[in-house]
C-alpha atoms as a printed R data frame, in Angstrom:
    type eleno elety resid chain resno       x       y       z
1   ATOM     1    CA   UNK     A     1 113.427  82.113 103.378
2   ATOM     2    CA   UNK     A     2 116.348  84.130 101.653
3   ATOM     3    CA   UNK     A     3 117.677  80.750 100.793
4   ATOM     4    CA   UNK     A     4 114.725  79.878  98.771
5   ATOM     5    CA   UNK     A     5 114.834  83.198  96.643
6   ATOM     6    CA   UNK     A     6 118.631  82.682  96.034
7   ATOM     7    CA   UNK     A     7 119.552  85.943  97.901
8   ATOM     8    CA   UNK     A     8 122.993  86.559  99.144
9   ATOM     9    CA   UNK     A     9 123.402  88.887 102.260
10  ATOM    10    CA   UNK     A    10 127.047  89.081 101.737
11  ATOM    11    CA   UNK     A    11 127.021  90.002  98.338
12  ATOM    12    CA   UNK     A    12 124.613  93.117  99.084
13  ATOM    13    CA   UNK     A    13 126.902  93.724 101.906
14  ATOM    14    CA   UNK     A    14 129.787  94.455  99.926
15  ATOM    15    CA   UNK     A    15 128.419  95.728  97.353
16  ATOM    16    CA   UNK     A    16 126.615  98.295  99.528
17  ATOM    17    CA   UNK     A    17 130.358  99.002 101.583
18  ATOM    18    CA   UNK     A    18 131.588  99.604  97.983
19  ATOM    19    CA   UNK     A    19 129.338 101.469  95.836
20  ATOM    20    CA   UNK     A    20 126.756 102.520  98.204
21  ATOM    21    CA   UNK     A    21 123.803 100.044  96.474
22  ATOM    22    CA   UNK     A    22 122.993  96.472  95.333
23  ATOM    23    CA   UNK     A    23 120.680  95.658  92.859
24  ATOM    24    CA   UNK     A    24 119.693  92.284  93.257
25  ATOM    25    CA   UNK     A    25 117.847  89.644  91.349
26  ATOM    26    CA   UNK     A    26 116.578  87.014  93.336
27  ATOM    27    CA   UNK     A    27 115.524  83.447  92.140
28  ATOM    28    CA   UNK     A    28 112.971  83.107  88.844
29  ATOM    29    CA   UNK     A    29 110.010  82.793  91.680
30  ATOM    30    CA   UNK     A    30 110.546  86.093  93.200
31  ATOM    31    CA   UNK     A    31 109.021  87.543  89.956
32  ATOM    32    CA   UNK     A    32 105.589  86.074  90.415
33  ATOM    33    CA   UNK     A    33 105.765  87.208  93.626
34  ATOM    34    CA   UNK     A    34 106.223  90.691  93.125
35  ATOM    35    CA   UNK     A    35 103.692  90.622  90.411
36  ATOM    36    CA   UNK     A    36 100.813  89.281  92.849
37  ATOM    37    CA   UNK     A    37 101.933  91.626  95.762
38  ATOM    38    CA   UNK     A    38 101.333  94.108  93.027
39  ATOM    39    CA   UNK     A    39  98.009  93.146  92.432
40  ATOM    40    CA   UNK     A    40  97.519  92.956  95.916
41  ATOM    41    CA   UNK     A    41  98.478  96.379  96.052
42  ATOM    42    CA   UNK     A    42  96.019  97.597  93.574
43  ATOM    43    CA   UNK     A    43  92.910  95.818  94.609
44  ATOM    44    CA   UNK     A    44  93.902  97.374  98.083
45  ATOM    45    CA   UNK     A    45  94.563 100.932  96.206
46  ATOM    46    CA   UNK     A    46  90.656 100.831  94.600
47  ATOM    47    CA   UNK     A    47  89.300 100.245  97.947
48  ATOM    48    CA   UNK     A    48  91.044 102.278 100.804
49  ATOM    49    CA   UNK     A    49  89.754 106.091 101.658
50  ATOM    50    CA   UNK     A    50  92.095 108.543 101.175
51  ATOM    51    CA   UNK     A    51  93.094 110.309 104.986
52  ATOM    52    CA   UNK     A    52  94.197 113.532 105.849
53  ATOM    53    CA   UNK     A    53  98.490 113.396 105.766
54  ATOM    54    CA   UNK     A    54  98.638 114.795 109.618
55  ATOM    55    CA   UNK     A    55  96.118 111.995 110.577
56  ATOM    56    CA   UNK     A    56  97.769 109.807 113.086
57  ATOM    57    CA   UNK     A    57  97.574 106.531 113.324
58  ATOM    58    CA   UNK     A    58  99.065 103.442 115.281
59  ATOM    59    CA   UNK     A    59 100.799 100.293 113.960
60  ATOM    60    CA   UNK     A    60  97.879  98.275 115.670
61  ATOM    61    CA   UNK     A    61  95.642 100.016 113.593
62  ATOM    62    CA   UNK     A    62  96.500  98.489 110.334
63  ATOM    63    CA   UNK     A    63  94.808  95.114 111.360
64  ATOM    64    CA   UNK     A    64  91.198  96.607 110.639
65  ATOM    65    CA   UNK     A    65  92.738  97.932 106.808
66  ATOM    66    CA   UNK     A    66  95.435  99.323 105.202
67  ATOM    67    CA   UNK     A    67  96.051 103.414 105.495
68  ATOM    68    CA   UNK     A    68  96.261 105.589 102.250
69  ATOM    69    CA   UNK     A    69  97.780 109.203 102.802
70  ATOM    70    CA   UNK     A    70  98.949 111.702 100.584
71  ATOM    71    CA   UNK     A    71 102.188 113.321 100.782
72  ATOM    72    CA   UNK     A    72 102.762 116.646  98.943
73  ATOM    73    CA   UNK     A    73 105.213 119.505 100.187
74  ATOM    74    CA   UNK     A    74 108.174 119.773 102.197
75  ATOM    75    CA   UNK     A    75 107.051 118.928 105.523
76  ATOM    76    CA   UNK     A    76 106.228 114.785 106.200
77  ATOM    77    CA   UNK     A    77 107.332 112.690 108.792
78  ATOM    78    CA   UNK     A    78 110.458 112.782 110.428
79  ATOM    79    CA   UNK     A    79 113.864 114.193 109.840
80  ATOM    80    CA   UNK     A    80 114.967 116.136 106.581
81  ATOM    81    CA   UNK     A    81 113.282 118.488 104.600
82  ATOM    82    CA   UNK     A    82 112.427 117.826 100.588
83  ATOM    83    CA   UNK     A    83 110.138 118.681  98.709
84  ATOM    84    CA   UNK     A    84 107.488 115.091  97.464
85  ATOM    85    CA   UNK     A    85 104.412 114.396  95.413
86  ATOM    86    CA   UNK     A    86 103.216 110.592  95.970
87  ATOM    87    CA   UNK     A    87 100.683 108.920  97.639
88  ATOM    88    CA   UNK     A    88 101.771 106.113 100.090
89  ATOM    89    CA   UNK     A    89  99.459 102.727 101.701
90  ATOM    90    CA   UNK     A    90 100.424 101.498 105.104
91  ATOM    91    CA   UNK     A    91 100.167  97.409 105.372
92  ATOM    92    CA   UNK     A    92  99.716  95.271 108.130
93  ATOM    93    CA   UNK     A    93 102.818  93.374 107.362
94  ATOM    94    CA   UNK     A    94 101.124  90.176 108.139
95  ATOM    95    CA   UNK     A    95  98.077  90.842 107.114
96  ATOM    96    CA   UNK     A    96  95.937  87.825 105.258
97  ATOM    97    CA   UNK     A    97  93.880  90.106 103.166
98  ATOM    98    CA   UNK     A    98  96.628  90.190 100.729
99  ATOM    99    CA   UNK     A    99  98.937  87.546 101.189
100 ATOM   100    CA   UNK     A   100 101.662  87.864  98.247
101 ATOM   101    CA   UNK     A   101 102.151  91.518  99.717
102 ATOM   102    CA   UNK     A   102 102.839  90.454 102.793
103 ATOM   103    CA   UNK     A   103 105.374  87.802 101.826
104 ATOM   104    CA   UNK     A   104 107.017  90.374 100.166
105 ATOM   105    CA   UNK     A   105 107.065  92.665 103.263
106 ATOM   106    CA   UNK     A   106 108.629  89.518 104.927
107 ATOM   107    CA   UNK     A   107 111.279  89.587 101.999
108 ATOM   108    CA   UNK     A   108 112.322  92.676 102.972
109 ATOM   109    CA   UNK     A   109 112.210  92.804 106.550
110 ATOM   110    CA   UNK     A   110 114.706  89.792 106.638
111 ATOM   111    CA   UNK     A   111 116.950  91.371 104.292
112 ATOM   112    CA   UNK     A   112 117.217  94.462 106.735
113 ATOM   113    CA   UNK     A   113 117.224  92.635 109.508
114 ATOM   114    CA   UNK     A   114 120.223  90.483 108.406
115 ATOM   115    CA   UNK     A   115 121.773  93.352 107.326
116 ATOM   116    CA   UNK     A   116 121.414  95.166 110.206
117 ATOM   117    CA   UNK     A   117 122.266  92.477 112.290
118 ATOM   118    CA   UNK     A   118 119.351  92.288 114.772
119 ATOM   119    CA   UNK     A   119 117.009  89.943 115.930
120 ATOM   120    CA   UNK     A   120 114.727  88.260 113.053
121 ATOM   121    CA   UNK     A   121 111.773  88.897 114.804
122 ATOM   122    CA   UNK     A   122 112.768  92.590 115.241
123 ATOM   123    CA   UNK     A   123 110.402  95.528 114.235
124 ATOM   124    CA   UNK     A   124 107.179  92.942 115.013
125 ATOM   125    CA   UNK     A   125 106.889  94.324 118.691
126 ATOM   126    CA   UNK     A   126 107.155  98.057 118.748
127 ATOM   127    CA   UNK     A   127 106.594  99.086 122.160
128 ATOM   128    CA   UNK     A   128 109.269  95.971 123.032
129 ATOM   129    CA   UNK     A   129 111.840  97.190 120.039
130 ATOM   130    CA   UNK     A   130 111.223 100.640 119.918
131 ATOM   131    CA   UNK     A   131 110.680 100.143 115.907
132 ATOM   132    CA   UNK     A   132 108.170  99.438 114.102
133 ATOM   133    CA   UNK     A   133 108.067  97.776 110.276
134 ATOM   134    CA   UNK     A   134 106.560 100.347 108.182
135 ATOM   135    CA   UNK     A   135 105.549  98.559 105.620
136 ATOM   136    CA   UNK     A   136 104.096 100.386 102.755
137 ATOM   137    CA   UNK     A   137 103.810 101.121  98.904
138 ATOM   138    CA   UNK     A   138 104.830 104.264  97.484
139 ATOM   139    CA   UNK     A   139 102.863 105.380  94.541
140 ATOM   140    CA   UNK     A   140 104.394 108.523  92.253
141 ATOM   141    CA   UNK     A   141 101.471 108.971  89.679
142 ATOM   142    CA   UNK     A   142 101.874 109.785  86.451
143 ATOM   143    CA   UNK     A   143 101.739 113.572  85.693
144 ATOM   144    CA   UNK     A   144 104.732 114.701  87.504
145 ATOM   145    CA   UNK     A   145 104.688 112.357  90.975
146 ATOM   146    CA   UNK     A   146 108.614 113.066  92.490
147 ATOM   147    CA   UNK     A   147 110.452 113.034  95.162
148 ATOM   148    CA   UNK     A   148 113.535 115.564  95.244
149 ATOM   149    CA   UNK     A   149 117.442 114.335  95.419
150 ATOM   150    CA   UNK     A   150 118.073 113.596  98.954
151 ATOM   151    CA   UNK     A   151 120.214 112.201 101.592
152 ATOM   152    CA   UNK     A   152 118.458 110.422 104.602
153 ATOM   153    CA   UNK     A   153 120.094 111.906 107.952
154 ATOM   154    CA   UNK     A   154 117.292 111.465 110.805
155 ATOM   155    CA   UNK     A   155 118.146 107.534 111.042
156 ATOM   156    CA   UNK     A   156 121.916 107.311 110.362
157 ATOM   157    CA   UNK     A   157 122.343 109.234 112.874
158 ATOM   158    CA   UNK     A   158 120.393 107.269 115.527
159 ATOM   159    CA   UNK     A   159 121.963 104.478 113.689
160 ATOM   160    CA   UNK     A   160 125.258 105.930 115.339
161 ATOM   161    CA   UNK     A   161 126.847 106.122 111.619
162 ATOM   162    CA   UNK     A   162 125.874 102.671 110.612
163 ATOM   163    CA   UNK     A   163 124.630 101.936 107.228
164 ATOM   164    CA   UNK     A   164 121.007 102.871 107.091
165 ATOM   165    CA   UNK     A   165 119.802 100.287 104.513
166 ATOM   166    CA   UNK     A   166 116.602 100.884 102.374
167 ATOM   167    CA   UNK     A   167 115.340  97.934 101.085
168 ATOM   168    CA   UNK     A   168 112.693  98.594  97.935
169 ATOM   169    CA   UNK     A   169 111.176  95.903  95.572
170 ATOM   170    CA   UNK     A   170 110.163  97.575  92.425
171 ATOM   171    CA   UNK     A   171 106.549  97.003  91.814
172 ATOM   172    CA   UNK     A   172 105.956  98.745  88.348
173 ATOM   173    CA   UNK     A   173 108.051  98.458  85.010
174 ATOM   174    CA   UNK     A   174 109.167 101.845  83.204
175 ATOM   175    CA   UNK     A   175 107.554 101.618  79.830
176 ATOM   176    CA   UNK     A   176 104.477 100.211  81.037
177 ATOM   177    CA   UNK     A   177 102.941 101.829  83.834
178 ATOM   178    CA   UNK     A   178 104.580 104.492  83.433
179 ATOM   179    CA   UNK     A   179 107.408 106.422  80.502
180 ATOM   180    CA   UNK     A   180 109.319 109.094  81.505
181 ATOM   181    CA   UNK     A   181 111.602 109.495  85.036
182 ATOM   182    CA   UNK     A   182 111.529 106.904  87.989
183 ATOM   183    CA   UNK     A   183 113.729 106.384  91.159
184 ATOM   184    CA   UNK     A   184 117.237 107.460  90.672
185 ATOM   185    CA   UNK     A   185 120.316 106.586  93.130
186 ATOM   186    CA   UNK     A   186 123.905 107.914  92.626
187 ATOM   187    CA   UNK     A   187 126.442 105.679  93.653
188 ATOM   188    CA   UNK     A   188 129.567 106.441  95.747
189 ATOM   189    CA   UNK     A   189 131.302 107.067  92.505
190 ATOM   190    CA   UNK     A   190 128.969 109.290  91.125
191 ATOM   191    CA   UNK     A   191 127.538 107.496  88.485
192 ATOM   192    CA   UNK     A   192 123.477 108.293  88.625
193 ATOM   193    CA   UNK     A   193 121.072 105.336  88.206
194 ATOM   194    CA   UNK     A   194 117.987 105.256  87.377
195 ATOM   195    CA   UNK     A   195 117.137 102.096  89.371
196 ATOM   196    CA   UNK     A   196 113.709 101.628  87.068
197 ATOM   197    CA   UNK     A   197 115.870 100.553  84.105
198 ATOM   198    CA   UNK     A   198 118.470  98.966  85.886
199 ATOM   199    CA   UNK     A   199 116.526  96.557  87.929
200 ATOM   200    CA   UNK     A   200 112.863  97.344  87.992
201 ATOM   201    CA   UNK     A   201 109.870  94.484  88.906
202 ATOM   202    CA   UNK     A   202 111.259  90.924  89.811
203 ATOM   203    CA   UNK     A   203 114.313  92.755  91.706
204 ATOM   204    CA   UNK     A   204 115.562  94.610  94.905
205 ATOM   205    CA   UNK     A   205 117.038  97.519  94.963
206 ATOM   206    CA   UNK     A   206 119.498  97.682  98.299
207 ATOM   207    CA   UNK     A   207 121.108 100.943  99.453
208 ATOM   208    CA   UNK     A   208 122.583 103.290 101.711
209 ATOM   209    CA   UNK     A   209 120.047 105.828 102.954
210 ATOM   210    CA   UNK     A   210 123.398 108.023 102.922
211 ATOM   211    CA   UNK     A   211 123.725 108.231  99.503
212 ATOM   212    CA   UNK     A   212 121.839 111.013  97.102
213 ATOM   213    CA   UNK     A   213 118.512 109.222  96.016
214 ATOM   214    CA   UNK     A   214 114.928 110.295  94.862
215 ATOM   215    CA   UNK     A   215 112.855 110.247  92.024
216 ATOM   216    CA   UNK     A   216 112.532 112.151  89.103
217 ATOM   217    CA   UNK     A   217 109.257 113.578  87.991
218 ATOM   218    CA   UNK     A   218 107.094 110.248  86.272
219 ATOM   219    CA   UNK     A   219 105.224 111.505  83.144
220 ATOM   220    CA   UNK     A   220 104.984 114.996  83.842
221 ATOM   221    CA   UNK     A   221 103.157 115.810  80.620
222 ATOM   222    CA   UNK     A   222 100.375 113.142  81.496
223 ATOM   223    CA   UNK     A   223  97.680 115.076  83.298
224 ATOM   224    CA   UNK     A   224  97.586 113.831  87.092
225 ATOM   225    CA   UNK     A   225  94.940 111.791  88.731
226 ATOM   226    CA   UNK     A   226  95.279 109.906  91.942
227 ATOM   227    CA   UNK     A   227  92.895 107.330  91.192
228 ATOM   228    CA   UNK     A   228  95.371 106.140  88.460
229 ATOM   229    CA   UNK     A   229  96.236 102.698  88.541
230 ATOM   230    CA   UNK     A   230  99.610 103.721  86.580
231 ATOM   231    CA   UNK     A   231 102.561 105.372  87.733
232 ATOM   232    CA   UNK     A   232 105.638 104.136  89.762
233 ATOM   233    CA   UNK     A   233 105.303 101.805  92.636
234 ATOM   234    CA   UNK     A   234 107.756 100.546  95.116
235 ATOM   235    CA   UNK     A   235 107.529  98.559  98.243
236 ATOM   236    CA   UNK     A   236 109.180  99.336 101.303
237 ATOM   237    CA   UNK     A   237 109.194  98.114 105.192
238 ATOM   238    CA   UNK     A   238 111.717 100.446 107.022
């Protein structure tokens, strides 16, 4: 499947060993991918409830529909502190009410899997792999949607120091959906990226979980609604 979108695992290897990220930009037909997983996405976005963020819910349960949350503060999920503002969807990875998403999930998974070097099939079976794919859209709407400058250290260190890749497929374009901030990433050098100019919708946007990344506040002087189709999107399955 990598094959067929021209991606190169070795390339984002080194690339990630060297600078701490990979932008990459797979063959001409990942493009029309990404654009129908983002429509996918939306038609999705119009039609799931909103539930509370402490709500818990199993893997299994994304079969009957996807799972919208909010997540606002200091205090979600595991590991680190920082302070967010987004809203995020839980997929069925596999699920045939919107196809082009989930081939885009499967996209990603195989990247991390290969780069990981584990089994192809692993995440699919949680209670067999201890993992599970979360596979999921985050949406930063417009009117100051952020996540602070962070490094990831719950899973590098249960990685025992290994590379924790983040795979994300951009699944807005700065200038369009939204204007002002987007995801940012400083490499190993120090340079700071704003990975919404330098890749953006038709690419993916490799890293190590190690290095400083977040996103800086999109269209803060728009007024905020959470119904908004707009804003920044990214898909992720880690």
């Amino acid at each position: 499947m990598l094959t067929a979108f021209a991606i190169d695992i070795g390339q984002i290897e080194r690339d990630v060993s060297s600078t701490g990220l990979s932008i990459v930009r797979p063959a001409e037909t990942f493009l029309p991918l990404c654009e129908a997983a983002r429509g996918d996405y939306l038609a999705a976005f119009k039609a799931a409830r909103v539930e509370p963020p402490k709500k818990a819910f199993r893997p299994s349960d994304l079969v009957a529909g996807p799972w919208r949350k909010f997540a606002i503060g200091s205090k979600n999920g595991v590991g680190e502190s920082y302070a967010q503002l987004l809203q995020t969807m839980y997929f069925d990875p596999t699920g045939s009410s919107h196809p082009s998403l989930s081939r885009l999930f499967e996209v990603i998974i195989a990247v991390r899997n290969q780069l990981m070097k584990v089994a192809p099939d692993f995440g699919s079976d949680p209670p067999r792999h201890g993992y599970w794919n979360a596979s999921r859209v985050h949406h930063y709407p417009r009117g100051g949607g952020f996540m602070m400058i962070h490094c990831d250290t719950y899973f590098p260190v249960r990685l025992g120091g290994l590379p924790f890749y983040q795979v994300m497929a951009p699944l807005s374009t700065k200038g369009l959906d939204f204007s002002e901030g987007g995801g940012i990433i400083v490499n190993r050098q120090g340079e700071r990226l704003n990975t919404d100019e330098v890749a953006g919708l038709g690419s993916l946007v490799v890293f190590d979980g190690r290095v400083q990344h977040g996103v800086e506040d999109v269209d803060p002087h728009e007024i905020m609604r959470f119904d908004d189709e707009g804003g920044r999107l990214a898909a992720f399955a880690n």
